[in-house]
PDB file of C-alpha atoms and ligand atoms in Angstrom:
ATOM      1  CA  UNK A   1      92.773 101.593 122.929  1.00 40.00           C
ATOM      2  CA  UNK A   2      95.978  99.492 124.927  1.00 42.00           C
ATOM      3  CA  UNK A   3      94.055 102.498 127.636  1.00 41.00           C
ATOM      4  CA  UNK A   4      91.787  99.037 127.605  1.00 40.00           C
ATOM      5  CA  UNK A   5      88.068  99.071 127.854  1.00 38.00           C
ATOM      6  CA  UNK A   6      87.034  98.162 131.120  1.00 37.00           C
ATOM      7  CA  UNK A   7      84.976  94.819 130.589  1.00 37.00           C
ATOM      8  CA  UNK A   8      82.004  93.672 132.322  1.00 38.00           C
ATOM      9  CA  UNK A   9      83.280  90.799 133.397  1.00 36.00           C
ATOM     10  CA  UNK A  10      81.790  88.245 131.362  1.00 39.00           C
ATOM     11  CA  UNK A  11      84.239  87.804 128.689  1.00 38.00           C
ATOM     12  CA  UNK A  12      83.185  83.673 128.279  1.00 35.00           C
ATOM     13  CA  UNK A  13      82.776  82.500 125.096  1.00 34.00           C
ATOM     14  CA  UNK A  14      78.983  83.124 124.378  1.00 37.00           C
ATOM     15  CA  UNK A  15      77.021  79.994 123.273  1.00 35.00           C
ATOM     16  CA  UNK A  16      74.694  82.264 121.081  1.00 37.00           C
ATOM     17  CA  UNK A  17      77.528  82.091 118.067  1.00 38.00           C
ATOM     18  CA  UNK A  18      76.339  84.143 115.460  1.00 39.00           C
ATOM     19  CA  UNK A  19      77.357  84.440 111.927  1.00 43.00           C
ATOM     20  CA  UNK A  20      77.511  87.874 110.925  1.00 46.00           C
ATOM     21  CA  UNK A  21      77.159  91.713 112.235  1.00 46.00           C
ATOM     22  CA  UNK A  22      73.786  92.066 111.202  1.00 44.00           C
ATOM     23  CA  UNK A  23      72.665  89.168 113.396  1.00 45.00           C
ATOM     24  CA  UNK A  24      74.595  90.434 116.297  1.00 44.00           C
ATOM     25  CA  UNK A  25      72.795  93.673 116.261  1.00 44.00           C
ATOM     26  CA  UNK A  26      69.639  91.351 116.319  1.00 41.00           C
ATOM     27  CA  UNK A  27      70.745  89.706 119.051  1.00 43.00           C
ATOM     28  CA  UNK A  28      71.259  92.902 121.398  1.00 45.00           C
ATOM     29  CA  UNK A  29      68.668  94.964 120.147  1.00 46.00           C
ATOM     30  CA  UNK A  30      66.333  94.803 123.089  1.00 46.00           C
ATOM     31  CA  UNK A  31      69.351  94.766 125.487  1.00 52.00           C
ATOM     32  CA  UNK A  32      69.610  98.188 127.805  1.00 54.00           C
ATOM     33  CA  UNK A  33      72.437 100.682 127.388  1.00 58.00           C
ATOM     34  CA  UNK A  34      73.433 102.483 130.388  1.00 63.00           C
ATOM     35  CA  UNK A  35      75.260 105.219 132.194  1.00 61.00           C
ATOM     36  CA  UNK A  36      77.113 104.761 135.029  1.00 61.00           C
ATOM     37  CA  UNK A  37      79.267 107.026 137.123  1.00 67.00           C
ATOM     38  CA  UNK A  38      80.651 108.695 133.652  1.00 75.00           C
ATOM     39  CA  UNK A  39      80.826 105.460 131.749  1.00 83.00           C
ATOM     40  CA  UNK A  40      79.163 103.853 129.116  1.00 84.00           C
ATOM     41  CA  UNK A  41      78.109 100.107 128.871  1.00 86.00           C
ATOM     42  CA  UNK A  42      77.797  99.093 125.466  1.00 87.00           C
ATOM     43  CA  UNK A  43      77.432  96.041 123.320  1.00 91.00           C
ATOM     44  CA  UNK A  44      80.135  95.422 121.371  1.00 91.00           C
ATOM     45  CA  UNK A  45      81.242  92.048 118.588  1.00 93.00           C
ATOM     46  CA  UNK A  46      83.726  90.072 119.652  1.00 93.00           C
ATOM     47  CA  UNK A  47      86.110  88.367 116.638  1.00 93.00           C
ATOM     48  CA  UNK A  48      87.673  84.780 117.798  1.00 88.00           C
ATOM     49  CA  UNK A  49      90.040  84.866 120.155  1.00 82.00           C
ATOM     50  CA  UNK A  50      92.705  82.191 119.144  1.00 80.00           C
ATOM     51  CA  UNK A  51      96.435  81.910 118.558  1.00 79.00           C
ATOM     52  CA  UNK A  52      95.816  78.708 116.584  1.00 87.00           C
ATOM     53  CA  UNK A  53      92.633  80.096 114.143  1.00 92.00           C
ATOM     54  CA  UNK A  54      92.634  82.771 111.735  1.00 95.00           C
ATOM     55  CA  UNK A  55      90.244  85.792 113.149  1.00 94.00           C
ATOM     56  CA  UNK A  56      89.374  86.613 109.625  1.00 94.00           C
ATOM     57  CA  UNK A  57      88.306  83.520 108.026  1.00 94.00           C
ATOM     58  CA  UNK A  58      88.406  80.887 110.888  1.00 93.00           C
ATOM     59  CA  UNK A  59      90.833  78.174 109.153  1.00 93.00           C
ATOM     60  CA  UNK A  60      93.288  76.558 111.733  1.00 94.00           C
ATOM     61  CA  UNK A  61      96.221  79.008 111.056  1.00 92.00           C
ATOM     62  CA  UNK A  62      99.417  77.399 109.098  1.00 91.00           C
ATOM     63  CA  UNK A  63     102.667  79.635 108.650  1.00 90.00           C
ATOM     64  CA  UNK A  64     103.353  82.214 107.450  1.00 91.00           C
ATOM     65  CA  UNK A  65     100.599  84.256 110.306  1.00 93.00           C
ATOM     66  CA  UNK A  66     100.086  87.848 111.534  1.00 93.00           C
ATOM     67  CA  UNK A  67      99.372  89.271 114.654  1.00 93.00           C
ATOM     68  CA  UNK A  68      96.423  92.202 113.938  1.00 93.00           C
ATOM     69  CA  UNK A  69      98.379  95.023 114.829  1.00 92.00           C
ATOM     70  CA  UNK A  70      96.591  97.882 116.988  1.00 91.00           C
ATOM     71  CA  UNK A  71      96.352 100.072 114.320  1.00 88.00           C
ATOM     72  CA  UNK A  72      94.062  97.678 113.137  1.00 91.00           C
ATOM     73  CA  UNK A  73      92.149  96.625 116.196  1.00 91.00           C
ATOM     74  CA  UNK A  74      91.256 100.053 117.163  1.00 87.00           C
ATOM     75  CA  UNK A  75      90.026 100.679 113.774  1.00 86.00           C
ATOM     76  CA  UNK A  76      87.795  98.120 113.378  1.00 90.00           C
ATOM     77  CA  UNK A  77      85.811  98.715 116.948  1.00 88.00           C
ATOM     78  CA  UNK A  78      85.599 102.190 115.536  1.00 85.00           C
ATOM     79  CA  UNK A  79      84.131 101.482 112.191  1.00 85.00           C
ATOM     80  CA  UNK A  80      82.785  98.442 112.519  1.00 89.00           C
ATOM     81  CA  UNK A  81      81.873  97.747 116.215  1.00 90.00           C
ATOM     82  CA  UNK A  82      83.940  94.195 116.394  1.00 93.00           C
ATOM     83  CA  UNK A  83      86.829  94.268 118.830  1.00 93.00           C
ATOM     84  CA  UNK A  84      89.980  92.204 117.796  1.00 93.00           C
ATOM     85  CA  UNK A  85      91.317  90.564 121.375  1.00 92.00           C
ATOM     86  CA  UNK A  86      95.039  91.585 121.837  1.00 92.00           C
ATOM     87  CA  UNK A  87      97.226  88.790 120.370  1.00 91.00           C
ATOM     88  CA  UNK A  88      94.830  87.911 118.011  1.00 93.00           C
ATOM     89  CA  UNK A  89      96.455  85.933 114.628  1.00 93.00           C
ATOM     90  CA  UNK A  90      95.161  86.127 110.619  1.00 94.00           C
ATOM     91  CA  UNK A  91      96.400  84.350 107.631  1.00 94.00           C
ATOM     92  CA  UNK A  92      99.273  86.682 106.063  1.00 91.00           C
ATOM     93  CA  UNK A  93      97.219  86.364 103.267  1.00 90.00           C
ATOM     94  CA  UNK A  94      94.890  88.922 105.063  1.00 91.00           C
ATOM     95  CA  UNK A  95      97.517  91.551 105.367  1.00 88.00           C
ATOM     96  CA  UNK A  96      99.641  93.928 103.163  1.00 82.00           C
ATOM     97  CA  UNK A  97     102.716  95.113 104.663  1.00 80.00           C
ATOM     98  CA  UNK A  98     101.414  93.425 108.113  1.00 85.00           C
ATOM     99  CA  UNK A  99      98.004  95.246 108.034  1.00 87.00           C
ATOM    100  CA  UNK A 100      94.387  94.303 107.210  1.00 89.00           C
ATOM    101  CA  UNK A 101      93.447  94.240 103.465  1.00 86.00           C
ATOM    102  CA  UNK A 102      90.422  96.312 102.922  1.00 81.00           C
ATOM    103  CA  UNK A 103      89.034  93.016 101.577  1.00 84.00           C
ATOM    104  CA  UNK A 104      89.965  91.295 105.564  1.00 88.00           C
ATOM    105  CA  UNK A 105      88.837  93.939 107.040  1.00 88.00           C
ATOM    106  CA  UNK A 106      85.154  93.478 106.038  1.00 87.00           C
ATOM    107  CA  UNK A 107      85.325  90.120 105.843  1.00 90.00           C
ATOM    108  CA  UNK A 108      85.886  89.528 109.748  1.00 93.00           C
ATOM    109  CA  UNK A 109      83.169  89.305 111.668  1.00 92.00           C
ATOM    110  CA  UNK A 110      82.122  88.890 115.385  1.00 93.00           C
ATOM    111  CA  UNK A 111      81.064  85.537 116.509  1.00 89.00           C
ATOM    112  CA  UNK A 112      79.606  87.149 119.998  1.00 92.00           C
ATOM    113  CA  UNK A 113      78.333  89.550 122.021  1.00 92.00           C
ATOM    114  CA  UNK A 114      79.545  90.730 124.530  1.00 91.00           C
ATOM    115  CA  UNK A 115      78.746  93.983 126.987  1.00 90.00           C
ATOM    116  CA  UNK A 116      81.635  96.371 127.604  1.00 86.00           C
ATOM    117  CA  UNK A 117      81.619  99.513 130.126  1.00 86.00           C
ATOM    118  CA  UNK A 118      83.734 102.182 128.408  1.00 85.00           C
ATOM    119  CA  UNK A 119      85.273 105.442 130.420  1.00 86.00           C
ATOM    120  CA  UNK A 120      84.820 108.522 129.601  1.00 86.00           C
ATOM    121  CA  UNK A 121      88.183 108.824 128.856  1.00 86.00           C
ATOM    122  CA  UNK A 122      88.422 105.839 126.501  1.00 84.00           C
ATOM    123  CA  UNK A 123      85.054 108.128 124.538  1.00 83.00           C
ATOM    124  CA  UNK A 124      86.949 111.195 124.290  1.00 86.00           C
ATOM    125  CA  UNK A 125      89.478 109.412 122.549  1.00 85.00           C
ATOM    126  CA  UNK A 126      87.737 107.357 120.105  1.00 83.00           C
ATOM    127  CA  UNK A 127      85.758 110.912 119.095  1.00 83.00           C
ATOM    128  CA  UNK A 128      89.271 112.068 118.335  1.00 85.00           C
ATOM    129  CA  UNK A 129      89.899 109.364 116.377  1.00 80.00           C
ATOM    130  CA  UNK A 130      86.587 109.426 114.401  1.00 80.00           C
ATOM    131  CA  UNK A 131      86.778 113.333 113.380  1.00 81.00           C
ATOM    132  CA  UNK A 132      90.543 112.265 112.631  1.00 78.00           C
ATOM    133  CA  UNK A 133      89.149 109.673 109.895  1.00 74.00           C
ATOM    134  CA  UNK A 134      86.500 112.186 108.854  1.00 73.00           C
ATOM    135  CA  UNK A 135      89.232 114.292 108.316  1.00 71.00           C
ATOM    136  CA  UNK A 136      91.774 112.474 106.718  1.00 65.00           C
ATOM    137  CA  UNK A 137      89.685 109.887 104.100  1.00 65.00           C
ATOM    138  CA  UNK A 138      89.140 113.232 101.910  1.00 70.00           C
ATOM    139  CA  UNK A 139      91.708 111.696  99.707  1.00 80.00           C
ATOM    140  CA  UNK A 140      93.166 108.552  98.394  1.00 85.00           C
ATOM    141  CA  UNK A 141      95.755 106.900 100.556  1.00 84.00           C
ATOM    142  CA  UNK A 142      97.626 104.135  99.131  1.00 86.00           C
ATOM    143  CA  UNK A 143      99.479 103.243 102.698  1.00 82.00           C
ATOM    144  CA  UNK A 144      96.171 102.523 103.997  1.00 79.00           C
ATOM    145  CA  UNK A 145      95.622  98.891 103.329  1.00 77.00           C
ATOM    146  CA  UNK A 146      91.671  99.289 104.413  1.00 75.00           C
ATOM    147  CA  UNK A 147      91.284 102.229 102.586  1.00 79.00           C
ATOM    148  CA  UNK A 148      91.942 100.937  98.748  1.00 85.00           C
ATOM    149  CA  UNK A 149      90.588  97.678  97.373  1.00 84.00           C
ATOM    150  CA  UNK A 150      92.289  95.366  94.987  1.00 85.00           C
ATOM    151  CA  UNK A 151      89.880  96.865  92.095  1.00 87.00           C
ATOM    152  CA  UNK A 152      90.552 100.248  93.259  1.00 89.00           C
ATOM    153  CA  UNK A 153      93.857  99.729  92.485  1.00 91.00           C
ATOM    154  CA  UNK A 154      93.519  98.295  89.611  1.00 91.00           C
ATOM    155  CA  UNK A 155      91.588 101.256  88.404  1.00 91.00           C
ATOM    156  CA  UNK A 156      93.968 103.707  89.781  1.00 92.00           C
ATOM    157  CA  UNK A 157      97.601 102.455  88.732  1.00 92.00           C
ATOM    158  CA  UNK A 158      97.048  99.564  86.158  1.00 92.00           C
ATOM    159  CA  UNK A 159      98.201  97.004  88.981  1.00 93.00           C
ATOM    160  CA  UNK A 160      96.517  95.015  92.045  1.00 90.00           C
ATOM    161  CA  UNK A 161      97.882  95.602  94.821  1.00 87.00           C
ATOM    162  CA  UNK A 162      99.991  92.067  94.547  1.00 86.00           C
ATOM    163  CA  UNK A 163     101.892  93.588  91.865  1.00 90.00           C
ATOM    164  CA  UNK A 164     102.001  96.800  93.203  1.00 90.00           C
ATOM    165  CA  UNK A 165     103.582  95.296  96.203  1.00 88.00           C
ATOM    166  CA  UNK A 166     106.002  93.370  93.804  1.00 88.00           C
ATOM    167  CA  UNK A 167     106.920  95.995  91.588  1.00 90.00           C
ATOM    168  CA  UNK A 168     107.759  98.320  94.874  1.00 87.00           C
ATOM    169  CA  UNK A 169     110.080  95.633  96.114  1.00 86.00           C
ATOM    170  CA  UNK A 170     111.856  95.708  92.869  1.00 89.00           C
ATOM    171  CA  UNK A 171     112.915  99.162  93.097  1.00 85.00           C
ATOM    172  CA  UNK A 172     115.826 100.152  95.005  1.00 81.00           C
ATOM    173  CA  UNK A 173     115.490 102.066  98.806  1.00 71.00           C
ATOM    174  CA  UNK A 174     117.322 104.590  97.782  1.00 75.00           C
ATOM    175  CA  UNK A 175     115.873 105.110  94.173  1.00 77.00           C
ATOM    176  CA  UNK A 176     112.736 106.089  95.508  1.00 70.00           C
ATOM    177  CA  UNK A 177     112.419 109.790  97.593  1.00 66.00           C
ATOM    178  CA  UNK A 178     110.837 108.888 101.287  1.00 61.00           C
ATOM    179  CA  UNK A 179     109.517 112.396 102.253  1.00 68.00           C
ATOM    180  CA  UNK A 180     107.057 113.754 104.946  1.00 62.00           C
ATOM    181  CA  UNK A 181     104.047 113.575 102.933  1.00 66.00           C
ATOM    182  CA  UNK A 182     104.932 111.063  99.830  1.00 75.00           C
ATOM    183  CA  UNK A 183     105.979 107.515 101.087  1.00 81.00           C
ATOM    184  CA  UNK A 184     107.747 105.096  98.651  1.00 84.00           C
ATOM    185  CA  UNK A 185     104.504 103.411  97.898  1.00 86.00           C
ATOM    186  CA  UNK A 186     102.259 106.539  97.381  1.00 87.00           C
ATOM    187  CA  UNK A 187     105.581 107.665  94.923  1.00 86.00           C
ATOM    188  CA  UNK A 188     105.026 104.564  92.811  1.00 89.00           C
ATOM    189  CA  UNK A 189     101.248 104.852  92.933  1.00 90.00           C
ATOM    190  CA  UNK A 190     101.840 108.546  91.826  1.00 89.00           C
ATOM    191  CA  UNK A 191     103.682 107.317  88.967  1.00 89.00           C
ATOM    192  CA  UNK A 192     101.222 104.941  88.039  1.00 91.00           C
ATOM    193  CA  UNK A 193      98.223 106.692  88.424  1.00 91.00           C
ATOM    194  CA  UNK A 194      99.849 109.749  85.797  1.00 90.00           C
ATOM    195  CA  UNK A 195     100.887 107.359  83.142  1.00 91.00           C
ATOM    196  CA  UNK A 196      97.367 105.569  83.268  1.00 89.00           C
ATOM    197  CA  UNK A 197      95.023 108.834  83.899  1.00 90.00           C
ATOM    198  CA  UNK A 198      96.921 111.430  82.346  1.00 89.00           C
ATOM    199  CA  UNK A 199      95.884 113.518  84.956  1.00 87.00           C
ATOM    200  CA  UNK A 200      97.998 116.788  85.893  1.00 88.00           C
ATOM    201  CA  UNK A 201     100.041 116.681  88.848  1.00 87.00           C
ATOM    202  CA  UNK A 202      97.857 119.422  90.306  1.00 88.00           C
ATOM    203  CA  UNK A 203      95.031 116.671  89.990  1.00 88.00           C
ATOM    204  CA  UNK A 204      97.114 113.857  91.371  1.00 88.00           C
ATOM    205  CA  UNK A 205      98.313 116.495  94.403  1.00 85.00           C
ATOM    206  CA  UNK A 206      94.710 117.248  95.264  1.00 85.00           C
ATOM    207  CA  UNK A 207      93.415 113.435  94.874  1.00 86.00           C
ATOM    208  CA  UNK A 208      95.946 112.306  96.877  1.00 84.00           C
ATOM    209  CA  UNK A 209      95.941 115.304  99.088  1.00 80.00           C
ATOM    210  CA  UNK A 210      99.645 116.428  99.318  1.00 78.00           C
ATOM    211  CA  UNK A 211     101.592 119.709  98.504  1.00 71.00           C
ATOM    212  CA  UNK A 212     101.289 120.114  94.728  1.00 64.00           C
TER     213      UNK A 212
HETATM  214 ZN1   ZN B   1      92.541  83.392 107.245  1.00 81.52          ZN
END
């Protein structure tokens, strides 16, 4: 998504600000989309656009901040029709290991609308990425910070994420196995999850989807 939409052109700040997505979708709702010349023009929610306020929850920003990472950006437009601008800063609060909680990432939301004209290219990709996601969210995936919530981990491993963080940082590098399909943090979380659900590790392997 750095391929960068094209934009329309119009990317001043909108004086119609609007408070959530559902209102945006009010807003354009009798707009026109159209096809030109093998591109799309779509309307799409903008999140503030500020190096001094937080994107997520609009406070001026005080140190520690994060810059929403790509990952995250292209995610978002994707599942939630908001685009992030590039440079963009949150709270670290927001974040776990520098990405959006799943908590942030539904609590951002656009403040305008704004028409974008996207290339076929750019929509071959983000179908890729969508039957990717399809694809993958089969399972539980603890190094996806938007895909588990604070109570789903609490359900999961006996621990919020906080102290599953915490407890992660306490272990040694090298104590913990880093392999192609079981990160250190999916390791602990497979710990966790055995000693609180009892579960076999055929269970956990197919929950978690990774080689038994
Ligand atoms: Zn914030």
């Amino acid at each position: 998504m750095e391929n960068d939409i094209a934009c329309n052109g119009n990317d001043s700040i909108n004086s119609n600000v609007v408070s959530n997505d559902a209102r945006n979708n009010l807003l354009v709702r009798n707009e026109s989309i159209s096809a030109v010349h093998g591109s799309l023009k779509l309307p799409i929610g903008i999140a503030i656009a500020s190096k001094s306020q937080c994107c997520v929850c609009r406070i001026p920003l005080v140190s520690p901040t994060i810059t929403i990472k790509k990952e995250d950006r292209n995610n978002i437009l994707i599942r939630r029709n908001v685009d992030i601008p590039k440079g963009s800063r949150c709270c670290k609060d927001h974040t776990s290991n520098g990405y959006l909680s799943r908590e942030a990432f539904f609590k951002l939301t656009a403040y305008k609308i704004n028409y974008r004209i996207f290339d076929s290219n750019y929509i071959i990709d983000t179908m890729e990425k969508l039957r990717t996601m399809v694809h993958y969210q089969k399972h539980i995936d603890f190094d996806d910070p938007s895909s588990l919530s604070d109570a789903d981990y609490k359900i999961l491993t006996g621990f919020t994420r906080k102290q599953h963080n915490r407890v992660l940082e306490c272990i040694p590098s090298t104590a913990l196995k880093n392999s192609v399909n079981l990160s250190p943090r999916c390791a602990l979380a497979c710990l966790l999850m055995k000693l609180r659900l009892g579960i076999s590790n055929a269970a956990l392997a197919s929950m978690l989807g990774i080689d038994n």
